[in-house]
Tab-separated table of C-alpha atoms in Angstrom:
chain	number	residue	atom	x	y	z
I	1	MET	CA	-29.193	-9.487	7.847
I	2	SER	CA	-26.696	-10.586	10.477
I	3	ASP	CA	-24.811	-8.208	12.751
I	4	SER	CA	-21.518	-9.644	11.469
I	5	SER	CA	-22.307	-8.621	7.897
I	6	GLN	CA	-23.171	-5.105	9.108
I	7	ALA	CA	-19.612	-4.746	10.447
I	8	PHE	CA	-18.192	-4.697	6.916
I	9	ASP	CA	-18.766	-2.142	4.174
I	10	ILE	CA	-17.152	-4.369	1.525
I	11	GLU	CA	-17.065	-8.137	1.197
I	12	PHE	CA	-15.873	-10.351	-1.670
I	13	ARG	CA	-16.784	-14.041	-1.657
I	14	GLN	CA	-14.700	-16.166	-4.044
I	15	VAL	CA	-14.850	-13.520	-6.753
I	16	VAL	CA	-13.463	-14.340	-10.211
I	17	LYS	CA	-13.117	-11.914	-13.097
I	18	ARG	CA	-11.902	-13.155	-16.474
I	19	TYR	CA	-11.146	-11.335	-19.695
I	20	GLY	CA	-11.570	-14.044	-22.279
I	21	SER	CA	-9.832	-17.058	-20.781
I	22	THR	CA	-7.412	-14.947	-18.709
I	23	PRO	CA	-8.312	-14.512	-15.018
I	24	ALA	CA	-7.572	-10.971	-13.791
I	25	VAL	CA	-8.977	-11.776	-10.330
I	26	ASN	CA	-8.935	-15.444	-9.423
I	27	GLY	CA	-11.112	-16.511	-6.488
I	28	VAL	CA	-10.603	-13.559	-4.148
I	29	SER	CA	-12.274	-13.314	-0.729
I	30	PHE	CA	-11.809	-10.446	1.718
I	31	GLN	CA	-13.667	-8.066	4.028
I	32	VAL	CA	-13.143	-4.371	4.723
I	33	ARG	CA	-14.566	-3.224	8.031
I	34	ARG	CA	-16.711	-0.132	8.287
I	35	GLY	CA	-14.767	3.126	8.595
I	36	ALA	CA	-11.394	1.573	7.700
I	37	PHE	CA	-8.698	2.884	5.364
I	38	HIS	CA	-7.839	-0.191	3.293
I	39	SER	CA	-5.285	-0.443	0.481
I	40	PHE	CA	-4.683	-2.885	-2.357
I	41	LEU	CA	-0.997	-3.049	-3.134
I	42	GLY	CA	0.773	-4.856	-5.925
I	43	SER	CA	2.680	-4.583	-9.170
I	44	SER	CA	1.050	-3.780	-12.513
I	45	GLY	CA	-1.316	-6.499	-13.710
I	46	CYS	CA	-1.836	-8.089	-10.277
I	47	GLY	CA	-5.621	-7.476	-10.287
I	48	LYS	CA	-5.909	-4.573	-7.841
I	49	THR	CA	-7.560	-2.109	-10.235
I	50	THR	CA	-9.968	-4.776	-11.515
I	51	THR	CA	-10.937	-5.436	-7.886
I	52	LEU	CA	-11.606	-1.727	-7.361
I	53	ARG	CA	-13.676	-1.529	-10.542
I	54	MET	CA	-15.848	-4.429	-9.371
I	55	ILE	CA	-16.531	-2.575	-6.116
I	56	ALA	CA	-17.460	0.515	-8.131
I	57	GLY	CA	-19.699	-1.434	-10.514
I	58	PHE	CA	-17.667	-0.675	-13.654
I	59	GLU	CA	-17.008	-4.420	-13.964
I	60	GLN	CA	-19.181	-7.393	-12.996
I	61	PRO	CA	-17.655	-10.598	-11.587
I	62	CYS	CA	-17.803	-13.796	-13.638
I	63	GLU	CA	-18.165	-15.833	-10.439
I	64	GLY	CA	-18.636	-15.138	-6.758
I	65	GLU	CA	-20.426	-12.402	-4.874
I	66	VAL	CA	-19.715	-8.738	-4.047
I	67	LEU	CA	-21.473	-7.183	-1.039
I	68	LEU	CA	-21.612	-3.510	-0.045
I	69	ALA	CA	-22.804	-2.696	3.475
I	70	GLY	CA	-23.971	-6.305	3.776
I	71	ARG	CA	-26.068	-6.318	0.576
I	72	SER	CA	-25.275	-8.150	-2.650
I	73	VAL	CA	-24.765	-5.744	-5.569
I	74	ALA	CA	-24.959	-8.346	-8.335
I	75	GLY	CA	-26.117	-6.541	-11.460
I	76	VAL	CA	-26.442	-3.172	-9.684
I	77	PRO	CA	-25.051	-0.447	-11.996
I	78	ALA	CA	-22.353	1.926	-10.827
I	79	PHE	CA	-24.618	4.976	-10.450
I	80	GLN	CA	-26.901	3.094	-8.033
I	81	ARG	CA	-24.112	1.936	-5.707
I	82	PRO	CA	-23.248	3.857	-2.499
I	83	VAL	CA	-19.691	4.479	-3.721
I	84	ASN	CA	-17.740	7.258	-5.401
I	85	MET	CA	-14.343	7.084	-7.082
I	86	VAL	CA	-11.412	9.484	-7.370
I	87	PHE	CA	-9.438	8.751	-10.522
I	88	GLN	CA	-5.733	9.192	-11.165
I	89	SER	CA	-6.520	11.750	-13.901
I	90	TYR	CA	-8.977	13.693	-11.633
I	91	ALA	CA	-11.452	13.866	-14.608
I	92	LEU	CA	-12.553	17.445	-13.871
I	93	PHE	CA	-14.701	19.246	-16.448
I	94	PRO	CA	-12.482	22.081	-17.761
I	95	HIS	CA	-15.426	24.291	-18.862
I	96	LEU	CA	-17.136	24.195	-15.448
I	97	SER	CA	-16.191	26.153	-12.335
I	98	VAL	CA	-14.822	24.340	-9.308
I	99	ALA	CA	-18.194	24.631	-7.545
I	100	ASP	CA	-20.070	23.282	-10.565
I	101	ASN	CA	-17.621	20.390	-10.871
I	102	ILE	CA	-18.270	19.458	-7.257
I	103	ALA	CA	-22.042	19.833	-7.549
I	104	TYR	CA	-22.258	17.916	-10.844
I	105	GLY	CA	-23.187	14.582	-9.260
I	106	LEU	CA	-25.852	16.182	-7.094
I	107	ARG	CA	-27.924	16.871	-10.229
I	108	TYR	CA	-28.513	13.155	-10.613
I	109	LYS	CA	-29.525	12.391	-7.028
I	110	SER	CA	-33.095	11.455	-6.275
I	111	PRO	CA	-34.585	13.611	-4.943
I	112	ARG	CA	-32.376	16.248	-6.566
I	113	PRO	CA	-31.371	19.180	-4.323
I	114	ASP	CA	-32.337	22.608	-5.665
I	115	LYS	CA	-29.614	24.931	-6.951
I	116	LYS	CA	-29.286	26.780	-3.654
I	117	GLU	CA	-28.812	23.506	-1.762
I	118	GLN	CA	-26.352	22.260	-4.399
I	119	ARG	CA	-24.234	25.383	-3.907
I	120	ARG	CA	-24.392	25.048	-0.116
I	121	LEU	CA	-23.248	21.424	-0.284
I	122	ALA	CA	-20.467	22.318	-2.754
I	123	ASP	CA	-19.239	25.109	-0.439
I	124	GLU	CA	-19.340	22.678	2.488
I	125	ALA	CA	-17.267	20.147	0.518
I	126	LEU	CA	-14.763	22.867	-0.458
I	127	GLU	CA	-14.361	23.789	3.191
I	128	MET	CA	-13.794	20.131	4.015
I	129	VAL	CA	-10.816	19.997	1.606
I	130	ARG	CA	-9.564	23.451	2.670
I	131	LEU	CA	-10.400	25.249	-0.567
I	132	SER	CA	-12.993	27.727	0.684
I	133	GLY	CA	-13.306	30.645	-1.725
I	134	TYR	CA	-12.107	28.692	-4.781
I	135	GLY	CA	-15.589	27.842	-6.064
I	136	GLN	CA	-15.635	30.271	-9.024
I	137	ARG	CA	-12.227	29.295	-10.401
I	138	LYS	CA	-11.739	26.952	-13.341
I	139	PRO	CA	-9.674	23.739	-12.922
I	140	SER	CA	-6.950	25.214	-15.186
I	141	GLU	CA	-6.394	27.950	-12.590
I	142	LEU	CA	-5.504	25.427	-9.879
I	143	SER	CA	-2.320	23.561	-9.031
I	144	GLY	CA	-2.160	19.774	-9.278
I	145	GLY	CA	-2.681	19.402	-5.545
I	146	GLN	CA	-5.678	21.745	-5.594
I	147	GLN	CA	-7.226	19.845	-8.516
I	148	GLN	CA	-6.817	16.663	-6.507
I	149	ARG	CA	-8.687	18.246	-3.599
I	150	VAL	CA	-11.505	19.293	-5.924
I	151	ALA	CA	-11.773	15.698	-7.172
I	152	LEU	CA	-11.983	14.554	-3.539
I	153	ALA	CA	-14.645	17.150	-2.732
I	154	ARG	CA	-16.705	16.064	-5.747
I	155	ALA	CA	-16.566	12.450	-4.547
I	156	LEU	CA	-17.389	13.317	-0.924
I	157	VAL	CA	-20.266	15.713	-1.604
I	158	ASN	CA	-22.606	12.766	-2.286
I	159	LYS	CA	-21.746	11.269	1.143
I	160	PRO	CA	-20.910	7.782	-0.190
I	161	THR	CA	-20.612	4.704	2.011
I	162	VAL	CA	-17.268	3.916	0.374
I	163	LEU	CA	-14.748	6.217	-1.324
I	164	LEU	CA	-12.536	4.498	-3.918
I	165	LEU	CA	-9.118	5.974	-4.746
I	166	ASP	CA	-7.443	4.748	-7.942
I	167	GLU	CA	-3.776	5.791	-7.566
I	168	PRO	CA	-4.939	9.379	-6.958
I	169	LEU	CA	-1.501	10.757	-6.002
I	170	ALA	CA	0.573	9.232	-8.802
I	171	ALA	CA	0.734	12.476	-10.842
I	172	LEU	CA	2.006	14.610	-7.936
I	173	ASP	CA	5.617	15.346	-7.038
I	174	ARG	CA	7.046	13.727	-3.923
I	175	LYS	CA	6.607	16.717	-1.567
I	176	LEU	CA	3.036	17.358	-2.674
I	177	ARG	CA	2.253	13.644	-2.515
I	178	LYS	CA	3.329	13.565	1.146
I	179	GLU	CA	1.107	16.570	1.891
I	180	MET	CA	-1.868	14.947	0.170
I	181	GLN	CA	-1.318	11.726	2.111
I	182	SER	CA	-1.767	13.721	5.314
I	183	GLU	CA	-4.849	15.417	3.848
I	184	LEU	CA	-6.418	12.086	2.898
I	185	LEU	CA	-5.838	10.727	6.403
I	186	ARG	CA	-7.344	13.856	7.962
I	187	LEU	CA	-10.370	13.666	5.670
I	188	GLN	CA	-10.917	9.994	6.349
I	189	ARG	CA	-10.888	10.574	10.099
I	190	GLU	CA	-13.231	13.559	9.833
I	191	VAL	CA	-15.858	12.029	7.534
I	192	GLY	CA	-15.538	8.534	9.037
I	193	ILE	CA	-16.363	6.645	5.838
I	194	THR	CA	-14.534	3.670	4.365
I	195	PHE	CA	-11.634	4.582	2.058
I	196	VAL	CA	-10.198	2.013	-0.376
I	197	LEU	CA	-6.936	2.884	-2.097
I	198	VAL	CA	-5.273	1.147	-5.043
I	199	THR	CA	-1.551	1.856	-5.356
I	200	HIS	CA	1.775	0.337	-6.354
I	201	ASP	CA	3.585	2.696	-3.943
I	202	GLN	CA	4.561	0.768	-0.811
I	203	GLU	CA	5.337	3.860	1.257
I	204	GLU	CA	1.952	5.359	0.389
I	205	ALA	CA	0.090	2.222	1.473
I	206	LEU	CA	2.147	1.716	4.644
I	207	SER	CA	1.785	5.316	5.813
I	208	MET	CA	-1.981	5.678	5.325
I	209	SER	CA	-3.663	2.297	5.733
I	210	ASP	CA	-5.306	0.507	8.622
I	211	SER	CA	-5.043	-2.703	6.581
I	212	ILE	CA	-3.404	-3.720	3.300
I	213	SER	CA	-4.065	-6.551	0.867
I	214	VAL	CA	-1.005	-7.504	-1.187
I	215	MET	CA	-1.998	-8.960	-4.562
I	216	GLN	CA	-0.070	-11.186	-6.957
I	217	ASN	CA	-1.339	-12.823	-10.156
I	218	GLY	CA	-4.998	-12.108	-9.373
I	219	LEU	CA	-4.795	-13.424	-5.807
I	220	ILE	CA	-4.502	-11.829	-2.385
I	221	VAL	CA	-1.338	-13.301	-0.894
I	222	GLN	CA	-1.595	-11.518	2.472
I	223	THR	CA	-3.914	-9.088	4.230
I	224	ALA	CA	-2.649	-7.494	7.419
I	225	SER	CA	-1.858	-4.231	9.163
I	226	PRO	CA	1.138	-2.261	7.828
I	227	GLU	CA	3.197	-3.324	10.851
I	228	GLN	CA	2.388	-7.007	10.392
I	229	LEU	CA	3.140	-6.912	6.668
I	230	TYR	CA	6.536	-5.345	7.250
I	231	GLU	CA	7.565	-7.325	10.326
I	232	THR	CA	5.997	-10.739	9.552
I	233	PRO	CA	5.567	-11.129	5.770
I	234	ALA	CA	3.866	-14.368	4.776
I	235	SER	CA	6.068	-15.181	1.784
I	236	ARG	CA	9.213	-14.269	-0.090
I	237	TYR	CA	7.140	-12.164	-2.497
I	238	VAL	CA	5.645	-10.043	0.290
I	239	ALA	CA	9.013	-9.630	2.038
I	240	ASP	CA	10.554	-8.485	-1.244
I	241	PHE	CA	7.661	-6.206	-2.242
I	242	ILE	CA	7.085	-4.481	1.106
I	243	GLY	CA	10.149	-2.390	1.818
I	244	GLU	CA	13.473	-4.039	1.071
I	245	SER	CA	14.807	-7.338	2.370
I	246	ASN	CA	17.927	-9.399	1.986
I	247	LEU	CA	16.610	-12.801	0.907
I	248	PHE	CA	18.673	-15.928	1.440
I	249	ASN	CA	17.249	-18.971	-0.322
I	250	GLY	CA	18.001	-22.546	0.641
I	251	MET	CA	16.738	-25.945	1.744
I	252	VAL	CA	15.024	-26.380	5.089
I	253	ARG	CA	17.049	-28.995	6.951
I	254	ARG	CA	15.048	-29.171	10.155
I	255	ILE	CA	12.496	-27.401	12.316
I	256	ASP	CA	13.498	-26.803	15.944
I	257	GLY	CA	10.318	-25.621	17.658
I	258	ASP	CA	9.648	-22.161	16.232
I	259	SER	CA	13.068	-21.973	14.565
I	260	VAL	CA	13.969	-23.056	11.041
I	261	VAL	CA	17.431	-24.285	10.079
I	262	LEU	CA	18.046	-23.515	6.407
I	263	GLU	CA	21.085	-24.530	4.359
I	264	THR	CA	22.022	-22.298	1.433
I	265	ALA	CA	23.432	-23.512	-1.883
I	266	GLN	CA	26.879	-22.465	-0.632
I	267	GLY	CA	26.581	-24.814	2.378
I	268	LEU	CA	26.055	-22.070	4.964
I	269	GLN	CA	23.487	-22.885	7.634
I	270	LEU	CA	21.240	-20.079	8.876
I	271	THR	CA	18.732	-20.283	11.716
I	272	SER	CA	15.789	-17.937	12.185
I	273	PRO	CA	12.276	-17.954	13.639
I	274	ARG	CA	9.577	-18.810	11.121
I	275	SER	CA	7.024	-16.249	10.040
I	276	PRO	CA	3.771	-16.662	12.007
I	277	SER	CA	1.864	-15.414	8.928
I	278	GLY	CA	3.305	-17.791	6.367
I	279	VAL	CA	2.585	-21.303	5.193
I	280	ALA	CA	4.043	-23.908	7.566
I	281	LEU	CA	7.506	-25.039	6.476
I	282	SER	CA	8.699	-28.615	6.617
I	283	ALA	CA	12.083	-30.309	6.323
I	284	GLN	CA	13.523	-30.915	2.836
I	285	THR	CA	11.449	-28.153	1.232
I	286	GLU	CA	12.712	-24.901	-0.244
I	287	GLY	CA	12.431	-21.725	1.771
I	288	CYS	CA	14.186	-18.467	2.462
I	289	ILE	CA	15.297	-16.293	5.335
I	290	ALA	CA	14.617	-12.552	5.054
I	291	VAL	CA	16.673	-9.967	6.949
I	292	ARG	CA	15.803	-6.275	6.771
I	293	PRO	CA	18.765	-3.967	5.937
I	294	GLU	CA	18.327	-1.879	9.103
I	295	LEU	CA	18.807	-4.999	11.267
I	296	ILE	CA	22.292	-5.723	9.875
I	297	SER	CA	25.434	-4.237	11.463
I	298	ILE	CA	28.579	-3.201	9.604
I	299	GLY	CA	32.118	-2.778	10.883
I	300	ALA	CA	35.744	-2.722	9.820
I	301	ALA	CA	37.173	-6.024	8.589
I	302	ASN	CA	39.672	-6.185	11.490
I	303	THR	CA	37.045	-5.487	14.173
I	304	PRO	CA	34.959	-8.504	15.254
I	305	LEU	CA	31.205	-7.984	15.275
I	306	ALA	CA	29.307	-9.292	18.289
I	307	ARG	CA	26.582	-10.836	16.111
I	308	GLU	CA	25.564	-14.478	15.674
I	309	VAL	CA	25.955	-14.489	11.881
I	310	THR	CA	28.936	-12.667	10.364
I	311	LEU	CA	30.167	-12.324	6.790
I	312	ALA	CA	33.236	-10.709	5.301
I	313	GLY	CA	32.664	-8.397	2.366
I	314	GLN	CA	33.654	-5.331	0.390
I	315	VAL	CA	31.688	-2.118	0.026
I	316	GLU	CA	30.368	-1.894	-3.519
I	317	ASP	CA	28.335	1.300	-3.029
I	318	ARG	CA	27.779	3.864	-0.308
I	319	ILE	CA	24.555	5.833	-0.770
I	320	TYR	CA	23.859	8.859	1.416
I	321	LEU	CA	20.089	9.221	2.060
I	322	GLY	CA	20.068	12.015	4.641
I	323	ASN	CA	18.599	10.289	7.672
I	324	LEU	CA	20.541	7.103	6.938
I	325	THR	CA	23.364	5.694	4.842
I	326	GLU	CA	22.879	2.623	2.696
I	327	TYR	CA	25.777	0.266	2.055
I	328	ARG	CA	25.680	-2.385	-0.628
I	329	VAL	CA	28.252	-4.953	0.414
I	330	ARG	CA	29.499	-7.723	-1.869
I	331	THR	CA	29.935	-11.015	0.003
I	332	ALA	CA	31.317	-14.316	-1.275
I	333	PRO	CA	28.337	-16.515	-0.342
I	334	PHE	CA	25.411	-14.216	-1.197
I	335	GLY	CA	26.567	-11.521	-3.577
I	336	ILE	CA	25.211	-8.068	-2.682
I	337	VAL	CA	23.803	-7.585	0.834
I	338	CYS	CA	22.096	-4.290	1.676
I	339	VAL	CA	22.849	-2.616	5.037
I	340	ARG	CA	21.228	0.593	6.291
I	341	VAL	CA	22.814	2.600	9.088
I	342	PRO	CA	20.900	5.456	10.784
I	343	ARG	CA	22.726	8.787	10.678
I	344	ALA	CA	23.031	8.973	14.485
I	345	ARG	CA	24.700	5.549	14.605
I	346	GLU	CA	27.050	6.308	11.693
I	347	GLN	CA	28.241	9.465	13.440
I	348	GLN	CA	29.441	7.258	16.302
I	349	GLN	CA	31.502	4.972	14.057
I	350	ALA	CA	33.691	5.278	10.994
I	351	SER	CA	31.955	5.363	7.614
I	352	PHE	CA	33.138	3.105	4.817
I	353	GLU	CA	33.915	4.195	1.286
I	354	HIS	CA	33.738	2.244	-1.964
I	355	GLY	CA	36.125	-0.721	-1.916
I	356	ALA	CA	36.538	-0.855	1.869
I	357	ALA	CA	36.906	-4.312	3.446
I	358	VAL	CA	34.176	-4.770	6.058
I	359	GLN	CA	32.305	-7.276	8.147
I	360	ILE	CA	28.537	-7.426	8.312
I	361	GLY	CA	26.402	-9.411	10.710
I	362	TRP	CA	23.042	-9.991	12.341
I	363	ASP	CA	21.529	-12.074	15.105
I	364	GLN	CA	19.412	-15.107	14.239
I	365	ALA	CA	16.313	-13.514	15.775
I	366	ASN	CA	16.585	-10.642	13.274
I	367	GLY	CA	15.811	-12.960	10.361
I	368	LEU	CA	12.477	-14.507	9.437
I	369	ALA	CA	12.045	-17.870	7.707
I	370	MET	CA	9.238	-18.337	5.183
I	371	GLY	CA	8.219	-20.214	2.092
I	372	LEU	CA	8.918	-19.153	-1.479
């Protein structure tokens, strides 16, 4: 076995999974390095859960190869793989105590620990998830967040090579979800094993992951760090799915070095650097320029903006979000353009109410040109 293969806990090589004639995963290849926190992000039906289930062994690929810790797991059943999964529903046994729920999987290990060792390991796992002393309670006596921690402890007690997380925080309220995100990060750092998360929540993936694979129609369209995905999306889909972007479609008229000149359907020419992650653009092909809302300035209609691209508009909505204010400005060439102003900056300038005439603008370097 090569040293390079040992560097990855998970590897897919041109994996295809079909249900009937419909491909759920369509020729996917990727690697997850040892000890990483990796996420699969995408809308419903994109193939992310099927990918997770093939890692777990609940599904077998129709084509291609799946490797765990450098070894092919073709035909290896789920219970013989060095992985454990935390489900969205937690799947705790209501008639068992918390300690017995955690120790349940230990009964099927070979060699099986004796009852005293099972209890010791369960107590150790409870301490790891900060639930020491809860071992004799029933799941019904716990809050949603505590039940989630028990599910994590049950998965970690077997010391898997890979821990799989299938939208484990979806049932929690926003405040508790944020707390559990911090707990998952702490746990991952402490135990040092590979975590793989499936989610449709962009904020969840961005805040926790070392790397993210964005999936669309059974394919991985981009794998990168959270920063790279947000700042240099490879395509219009990624720019639209990760965070929020203002997307201006048009025809590429020419390429000037690293800059793309794009002409919109309204005849407006925009120039921006091209995304280093995307497919190379060429003249007379369709493309788009993405501009993040926080990179756009807003000012009164009678006050010139010192920005390279400026548009006149009217405030359609003003949405107060605490740390920032979001303006949705209707412009003649593009319809609604989203602008986000940090609270500190808005305190230094006048705010704009519904119906106010304004100017918005950005510099060419703030946009990013990419393919559709």
